[in-house]
Amino acid sequence: MRILIVEDDVNLNRQLAEALKDAGYVVDQAFDGEEGHYLGDAEPYDAVILDIGLPEMDGITVLEKWRGGGKTMPVLILTARDRWSDKVAGIDAGADDYVAKPFHVEEVLARIRALIRRAAGHASSEIVCGPVRLDTKGSKATVGGIPLKLTSHEFRLLSYLMHHMGQVVSRTELVEHMYDQDFDRDSNTIEVFIGRLRKKIGNDLIETVRGLGYRMQAPGNGH
């Protein structure tokens, strides 16, 4: 899962980025509205954390431009505690949720998890596919009740496939959501990670759809 943080407070941006990376997310950072708008327009994100009071271009304008351009990724806005008008303007501009400053980072993480789940059509913090259970809150996975030992890349891949269960996901899409903008991306490495995952969770849960990509679903589920 790939997140964009648009926040001009360098310390707060870094604090959020570190917490999100620790939780298993891939994170890109922007420190003004113009840079944030460009990244959100050019790159595919699973969610965005967007400050309202930004230099160069304010957060409301950034959000309106994204929505006007057809961008549908979930957006969590950060507002000043005493500015209720910012919250209203943000929601009206297309924000999915908001957090008022100062806040606990854990609250932001919880709201981001919820936004990503809802966008993928999952109501619970636990996603189940056959014997595999993904705990989005704890960033853990089990198979048959036994904890899975996964590398960070394997966890990101499993998480993305489980959030999009039943859907065919291309290798390009997986690469775009597993690595940040500066990473030297190679879609061939996805095959390696798919092979490792199959050894850990079983071969019958991740199907190769020839020429299109991969689909994860429990055995017996129709296409």
mmCIF file of C-alpha atoms in Angstrom:
data_model
loop_
_atom_site.group_PDB
_atom_site.id
_atom_site.type_symbol
_atom_site.label_atom_id
_atom_site.label_comp_id
_atom_site.label_asym_id
_atom_site.label_seq_id
_atom_site.Cartn_x
_atom_site.Cartn_y
_atom_site.Cartn_z
ATOM 1 C CA MET A 1 0.000 0.000 0.000
ATOM 2 C CA ARG A 2 1.414 3.342 -1.074
ATOM 3 C CA ILE A 3 0.736 6.616 0.753
ATOM 4 C CA LEU A 4 1.440 10.261 -0.138
ATOM 5 C CA ILE A 5 2.004 12.794 2.666
ATOM 6 C CA VAL A 6 1.618 16.475 1.735
ATOM 7 C CA GLU A 7 2.652 18.505 4.792
ATOM 8 C CA ASP A 8 4.961 21.549 4.948
ATOM 9 C CA ASP A 9 5.962 21.021 8.603
ATOM 10 C CA VAL A 10 9.167 19.022 8.035
ATOM 11 C CA ASN A 11 9.171 17.393 11.474
ATOM 12 C CA LEU A 12 5.522 16.360 11.293
ATOM 13 C CA ASN A 13 5.949 15.068 7.752
ATOM 14 C CA ARG A 14 8.940 12.987 8.862
ATOM 15 C CA GLN A 15 7.113 11.712 11.958
ATOM 16 C CA LEU A 16 4.125 10.560 9.898
ATOM 17 C CA ALA A 17 6.370 9.009 7.242
ATOM 18 C CA GLU A 18 8.360 7.021 9.807
ATOM 19 C CA ALA A 19 5.197 5.741 11.506
ATOM 20 C CA LEU A 20 3.659 4.697 8.192
ATOM 21 C CA LYS A 21 6.857 2.968 7.045
ATOM 22 C CA ASP A 22 7.057 1.122 10.367
ATOM 23 C CA ALA A 23 3.488 -0.055 9.737
ATOM 24 C CA GLY A 24 4.511 -1.498 6.356
ATOM 25 C CA TYR A 25 3.444 1.250 3.946
ATOM 26 C CA VAL A 26 5.433 2.704 1.060
ATOM 27 C CA VAL A 27 5.586 6.479 1.547
ATOM 28 C CA ASP A 28 6.205 9.446 -0.755
ATOM 29 C CA GLN A 29 6.522 12.934 0.734
ATOM 30 C CA ALA A 30 5.755 16.447 -0.546
ATOM 31 C CA PHE A 31 6.293 19.714 1.346
ATOM 32 C CA ASP A 32 4.189 22.181 -0.639
ATOM 33 C CA GLY A 33 0.913 22.166 -2.536
ATOM 34 C CA GLU A 34 2.342 22.280 -6.053
ATOM 35 C CA GLU A 35 4.642 19.301 -5.485
ATOM 36 C CA GLY A 36 1.839 17.431 -3.715
ATOM 37 C CA HIS A 37 -0.629 18.092 -6.521
ATOM 38 C CA TYR A 38 1.873 16.915 -9.133
ATOM 39 C CA LEU A 39 2.633 13.643 -7.300
ATOM 40 C CA GLY A 40 -1.023 12.902 -6.584
ATOM 41 C CA ASP A 41 -1.835 13.562 -10.227
ATOM 42 C CA ALA A 42 1.032 11.511 -11.657
ATOM 43 C CA GLU A 43 1.331 8.542 -9.279
ATOM 44 C CA PRO A 44 -1.211 5.936 -8.079
ATOM 45 C CA TYR A 45 -1.712 6.158 -4.292
ATOM 46 C CA ASP A 46 -3.860 4.031 -2.021
ATOM 47 C CA ALA A 47 -4.423 7.048 0.246
ATOM 48 C CA VAL A 48 -3.210 10.631 0.760
ATOM 49 C CA ILE A 49 -2.617 12.650 3.934
ATOM 50 C CA LEU A 50 -3.112 16.303 2.941
ATOM 51 C CA ASP A 51 -2.525 19.379 5.089
ATOM 52 C CA ILE A 52 -4.914 22.274 4.422
ATOM 53 C CA GLY A 53 -2.460 25.141 5.085
ATOM 54 C CA LEU A 54 0.240 24.615 2.443
ATOM 55 C CA PRO A 55 2.602 27.021 0.648
ATOM 56 C CA GLU A 56 2.473 27.443 -3.160
ATOM 57 C CA MET A 57 -1.036 25.939 -3.400
ATOM 58 C CA ASP A 58 -3.419 25.422 -0.476
ATOM 59 C CA GLY A 59 -4.749 21.962 0.347
ATOM 60 C CA ILE A 60 -8.348 22.703 -0.657
ATOM 61 C CA THR A 61 -7.216 23.784 -4.132
ATOM 62 C CA VAL A 62 -5.000 20.696 -4.448
ATOM 63 C CA LEU A 63 -7.928 18.465 -3.512
ATOM 64 C CA GLU A 64 -10.361 20.221 -5.853
ATOM 65 C CA LYS A 65 -7.901 19.841 -8.740
ATOM 66 C CA TRP A 66 -7.461 16.105 -8.024
ATOM 67 C CA ARG A 67 -11.200 15.468 -7.834
ATOM 68 C CA GLY A 68 -11.826 17.665 -10.863
ATOM 69 C CA GLY A 69 -9.294 15.574 -12.764
ATOM 70 C CA GLY A 70 -11.011 12.321 -11.813
ATOM 71 C CA LYS A 71 -8.638 11.230 -9.024
ATOM 72 C CA THR A 72 -10.571 9.049 -6.568
ATOM 73 C CA MET A 73 -7.954 7.927 -4.006
ATOM 74 C CA PRO A 74 -9.041 8.360 -0.346
ATOM 75 C CA VAL A 75 -7.821 11.661 1.132
ATOM 76 C CA LEU A 76 -7.402 12.396 4.848
ATOM 77 C CA ILE A 77 -7.039 16.125 5.508
ATOM 78 C CA LEU A 78 -5.161 17.682 8.424
ATOM 79 C CA THR A 79 -6.820 20.801 9.845
ATOM 80 C CA ALA A 80 -6.211 23.304 12.647
ATOM 81 C CA ARG A 81 -8.287 22.373 15.699
ATOM 82 C CA ASP A 82 -10.202 25.678 15.888
ATOM 83 C CA ARG A 83 -10.938 25.995 12.162
ATOM 84 C CA TRP A 84 -14.209 24.078 11.724
ATOM 85 C CA SER A 85 -14.689 25.916 8.420
ATOM 86 C CA ASP A 86 -11.580 24.129 7.050
ATOM 87 C CA LYS A 87 -13.167 20.770 7.868
ATOM 88 C CA VAL A 88 -16.377 21.696 6.050
ATOM 89 C CA ALA A 89 -14.463 23.074 3.048
ATOM 90 C CA GLY A 90 -12.280 19.951 2.941
ATOM 91 C CA ILE A 91 -15.209 17.531 3.015
ATOM 92 C CA ASP A 92 -17.046 19.597 0.384
ATOM 93 C CA ALA A 93 -13.928 19.556 -1.816
ATOM 94 C CA GLY A 94 -13.878 15.748 -1.744
ATOM 95 C CA ALA A 95 -11.968 14.729 1.411
ATOM 96 C CA ASP A 96 -12.953 11.362 2.893
ATOM 97 C CA ASP A 97 -12.016 12.139 6.509
ATOM 98 C CA TYR A 98 -10.139 14.666 8.633
ATOM 99 C CA VAL A 99 -7.941 14.873 11.730
ATOM 100 C CA ALA A 100 -7.483 18.096 13.702
ATOM 101 C CA LYS A 101 -4.026 19.191 14.887
ATOM 102 C CA PRO A 102 -2.508 18.409 17.303
ATOM 103 C CA PHE A 103 -3.222 14.704 16.957
ATOM 104 C CA HIS A 104 -1.854 11.315 17.966
ATOM 105 C CA VAL A 105 -0.099 9.571 15.079
ATOM 106 C CA GLU A 106 -1.954 6.364 16.031
ATOM 107 C CA GLU A 107 -5.241 8.077 15.163
ATOM 108 C CA VAL A 108 -3.962 9.011 11.718
ATOM 109 C CA LEU A 109 -2.796 5.419 11.139
ATOM 110 C CA ALA A 110 -6.188 4.049 12.213
ATOM 111 C CA ARG A 111 -8.068 6.432 9.914
ATOM 112 C CA ILE A 112 -5.779 5.618 6.970
ATOM 113 C CA ARG A 113 -6.312 1.885 7.531
ATOM 114 C CA ALA A 114 -10.081 2.439 7.576
ATOM 115 C CA LEU A 115 -10.041 4.571 4.404
ATOM 116 C CA ILE A 116 -7.999 1.986 2.485
ATOM 117 C CA ARG A 117 -10.245 -0.862 3.690
ATOM 118 C CA ARG A 118 -13.417 1.000 2.753
ATOM 119 C CA ALA A 119 -12.053 1.940 -0.676
ATOM 120 C CA ALA A 120 -11.430 -1.773 -1.314
ATOM 121 C CA GLY A 121 -14.852 -2.769 0.026
ATOM 122 C CA HIS A 122 -13.811 -4.275 3.378
ATOM 123 C CA ALA A 123 -15.603 -3.306 6.591
ATOM 124 C CA SER A 124 -13.489 -5.263 9.094
ATOM 125 C CA SER A 125 -9.871 -4.680 10.112
ATOM 126 C CA GLU A 126 -9.283 -8.374 9.339
ATOM 127 C CA ILE A 127 -9.383 -9.645 5.761
ATOM 128 C CA VAL A 128 -9.756 -13.389 5.181
ATOM 129 C CA CYS A 129 -8.965 -15.457 2.098
ATOM 130 C CA GLY A 130 -9.310 -19.200 2.713
ATOM 131 C CA PRO A 131 -6.821 -20.116 5.468
ATOM 132 C CA VAL A 132 -5.027 -16.744 5.264
ATOM 133 C CA ARG A 133 -5.960 -13.916 7.631
ATOM 134 C CA LEU A 134 -4.556 -10.406 7.245
ATOM 135 C CA ASP A 135 -4.678 -8.223 10.353
ATOM 136 C CA THR A 136 -4.508 -4.698 8.918
ATOM 137 C CA LYS A 137 -4.375 -3.167 12.391
ATOM 138 C CA GLY A 138 -1.379 -5.170 13.537
ATOM 139 C CA SER A 139 0.269 -5.477 10.092
ATOM 140 C CA LYS A 140 0.405 -9.266 10.546
ATOM 141 C CA ALA A 141 -0.756 -12.308 8.634
ATOM 142 C CA THR A 142 -1.463 -15.915 9.561
ATOM 143 C CA VAL A 143 -2.138 -19.080 7.566
ATOM 144 C CA GLY A 144 -4.173 -21.750 9.321
ATOM 145 C CA GLY A 145 -3.727 -19.779 12.530
ATOM 146 C CA ILE A 146 0.078 -19.905 12.312
ATOM 147 C CA PRO A 147 1.911 -16.553 12.029
ATOM 148 C CA LEU A 148 3.486 -15.963 8.628
ATOM 149 C CA LYS A 149 7.097 -14.824 8.516
ATOM 150 C CA LEU A 150 7.152 -12.317 5.668
ATOM 151 C CA THR A 151 9.672 -9.784 4.418
ATOM 152 C CA SER A 152 8.406 -6.208 4.045
ATOM 153 C CA HIS A 153 8.007 -6.689 0.275
ATOM 154 C CA GLU A 154 6.151 -9.985 0.715
ATOM 155 C CA PHE A 155 3.795 -8.381 3.241
ATOM 156 C CA ARG A 156 3.065 -5.435 0.943
ATOM 157 C CA LEU A 157 2.333 -7.796 -1.934
ATOM 158 C CA LEU A 158 0.063 -10.035 0.155
ATOM 159 C CA SER A 159 -1.722 -7.007 1.615
ATOM 160 C CA TYR A 160 -2.408 -5.489 -1.806
ATOM 161 C CA LEU A 161 -3.659 -8.771 -3.276
ATOM 162 C CA MET A 162 -5.928 -9.420 -0.274
ATOM 163 C CA HIS A 163 -7.354 -5.891 -0.301
ATOM 164 C CA HIS A 164 -8.224 -6.537 -3.972
ATOM 165 C CA MET A 165 -9.384 -10.154 -3.639
ATOM 166 C CA GLY A 166 -11.141 -11.565 -6.671
ATOM 167 C CA GLN A 167 -9.726 -8.879 -8.949
ATOM 168 C CA VAL A 168 -7.022 -9.356 -11.558
ATOM 169 C CA VAL A 169 -4.075 -7.137 -10.605
ATOM 170 C CA SER A 170 -1.383 -6.470 -13.203
ATOM 171 C CA ARG A 171 2.326 -6.664 -12.483
ATOM 172 C CA THR A 172 2.632 -2.959 -13.301
ATOM 173 C CA GLU A 173 -0.040 -2.096 -10.731
ATOM 174 C CA LEU A 174 1.706 -4.192 -8.075
ATOM 175 C CA VAL A 175 5.038 -2.502 -8.782
ATOM 176 C CA GLU A 176 3.431 0.963 -8.595
ATOM 177 C CA HIS A 177 1.905 0.219 -5.185
ATOM 178 C CA MET A 178 4.863 -1.639 -3.654
ATOM 179 C CA TYR A 179 7.668 0.842 -4.294
ATOM 180 C CA ASP A 180 8.104 4.582 -3.780
ATOM 181 C CA GLN A 181 8.819 7.008 -6.616
ATOM 182 C CA ASP A 182 12.614 6.821 -6.221
ATOM 183 C CA PHE A 183 12.848 3.023 -6.298
ATOM 184 C CA ASP A 184 14.346 1.352 -9.369
ATOM 185 C CA ARG A 185 11.249 -0.583 -10.370
ATOM 186 C CA ASP A 186 11.445 -3.924 -12.151
ATOM 187 C CA SER A 187 8.211 -5.817 -12.724
ATOM 188 C CA ASN A 188 10.117 -9.089 -13.097
ATOM 189 C CA THR A 189 10.841 -9.101 -9.361
ATOM 190 C CA ILE A 190 7.076 -9.457 -8.746
ATOM 191 C CA GLU A 191 7.237 -13.021 -10.094
ATOM 192 C CA VAL A 192 9.923 -13.827 -7.542
ATOM 193 C CA PHE A 193 7.826 -12.458 -4.659
ATOM 194 C CA ILE A 194 4.703 -14.261 -5.923
ATOM 195 C CA GLY A 195 6.688 -17.511 -5.930
ATOM 196 C CA ARG A 196 7.862 -16.935 -2.361
ATOM 197 C CA LEU A 197 4.350 -16.112 -1.187
ATOM 198 C CA ARG A 198 2.923 -19.261 -2.776
ATOM 199 C CA LYS A 199 5.447 -21.368 -0.869
ATOM 200 C CA LYS A 200 4.313 -19.769 2.392
ATOM 201 C CA ILE A 201 0.522 -19.680 1.918
ATOM 202 C CA GLY A 202 -0.108 -22.440 -0.639
ATOM 203 C CA ASN A 203 -0.107 -22.516 -4.441
ATOM 204 C CA ASP A 204 -3.887 -22.482 -4.907
ATOM 205 C CA LEU A 205 -4.651 -19.011 -3.480
ATOM 206 C CA ILE A 206 -2.807 -16.830 -6.028
ATOM 207 C CA GLU A 207 -3.767 -17.522 -9.633
ATOM 208 C CA THR A 208 -1.706 -16.393 -12.598
ATOM 209 C CA VAL A 209 -4.027 -14.896 -15.217
ATOM 210 C CA ARG A 210 -1.999 -15.262 -18.379
ATOM 211 C CA GLY A 211 -1.127 -11.976 -20.025
ATOM 212 C CA LEU A 212 -2.976 -9.939 -17.400
ATOM 213 C CA GLY A 213 -1.495 -10.481 -13.934
ATOM 214 C CA TYR A 214 -2.546 -12.215 -10.734
ATOM 215 C CA ARG A 215 -5.759 -12.846 -8.834
ATOM 216 C CA MET A 216 -6.044 -13.929 -5.202
ATOM 217 C CA GLN A 217 -9.138 -15.773 -4.056
ATOM 218 C CA ALA A 218 -10.118 -18.745 -1.913
ATOM 219 C CA PRO A 219 -10.340 -22.120 -3.702
ATOM 220 C CA GLY A 220 -13.870 -22.837 -4.931
ATOM 221 C CA ASN A 221 -14.782 -19.174 -5.500
ATOM 222 C CA GLY A 222 -16.047 -18.566 -9.012
ATOM 223 C CA HIS A 223 -14.427 -15.965 -11.269
#
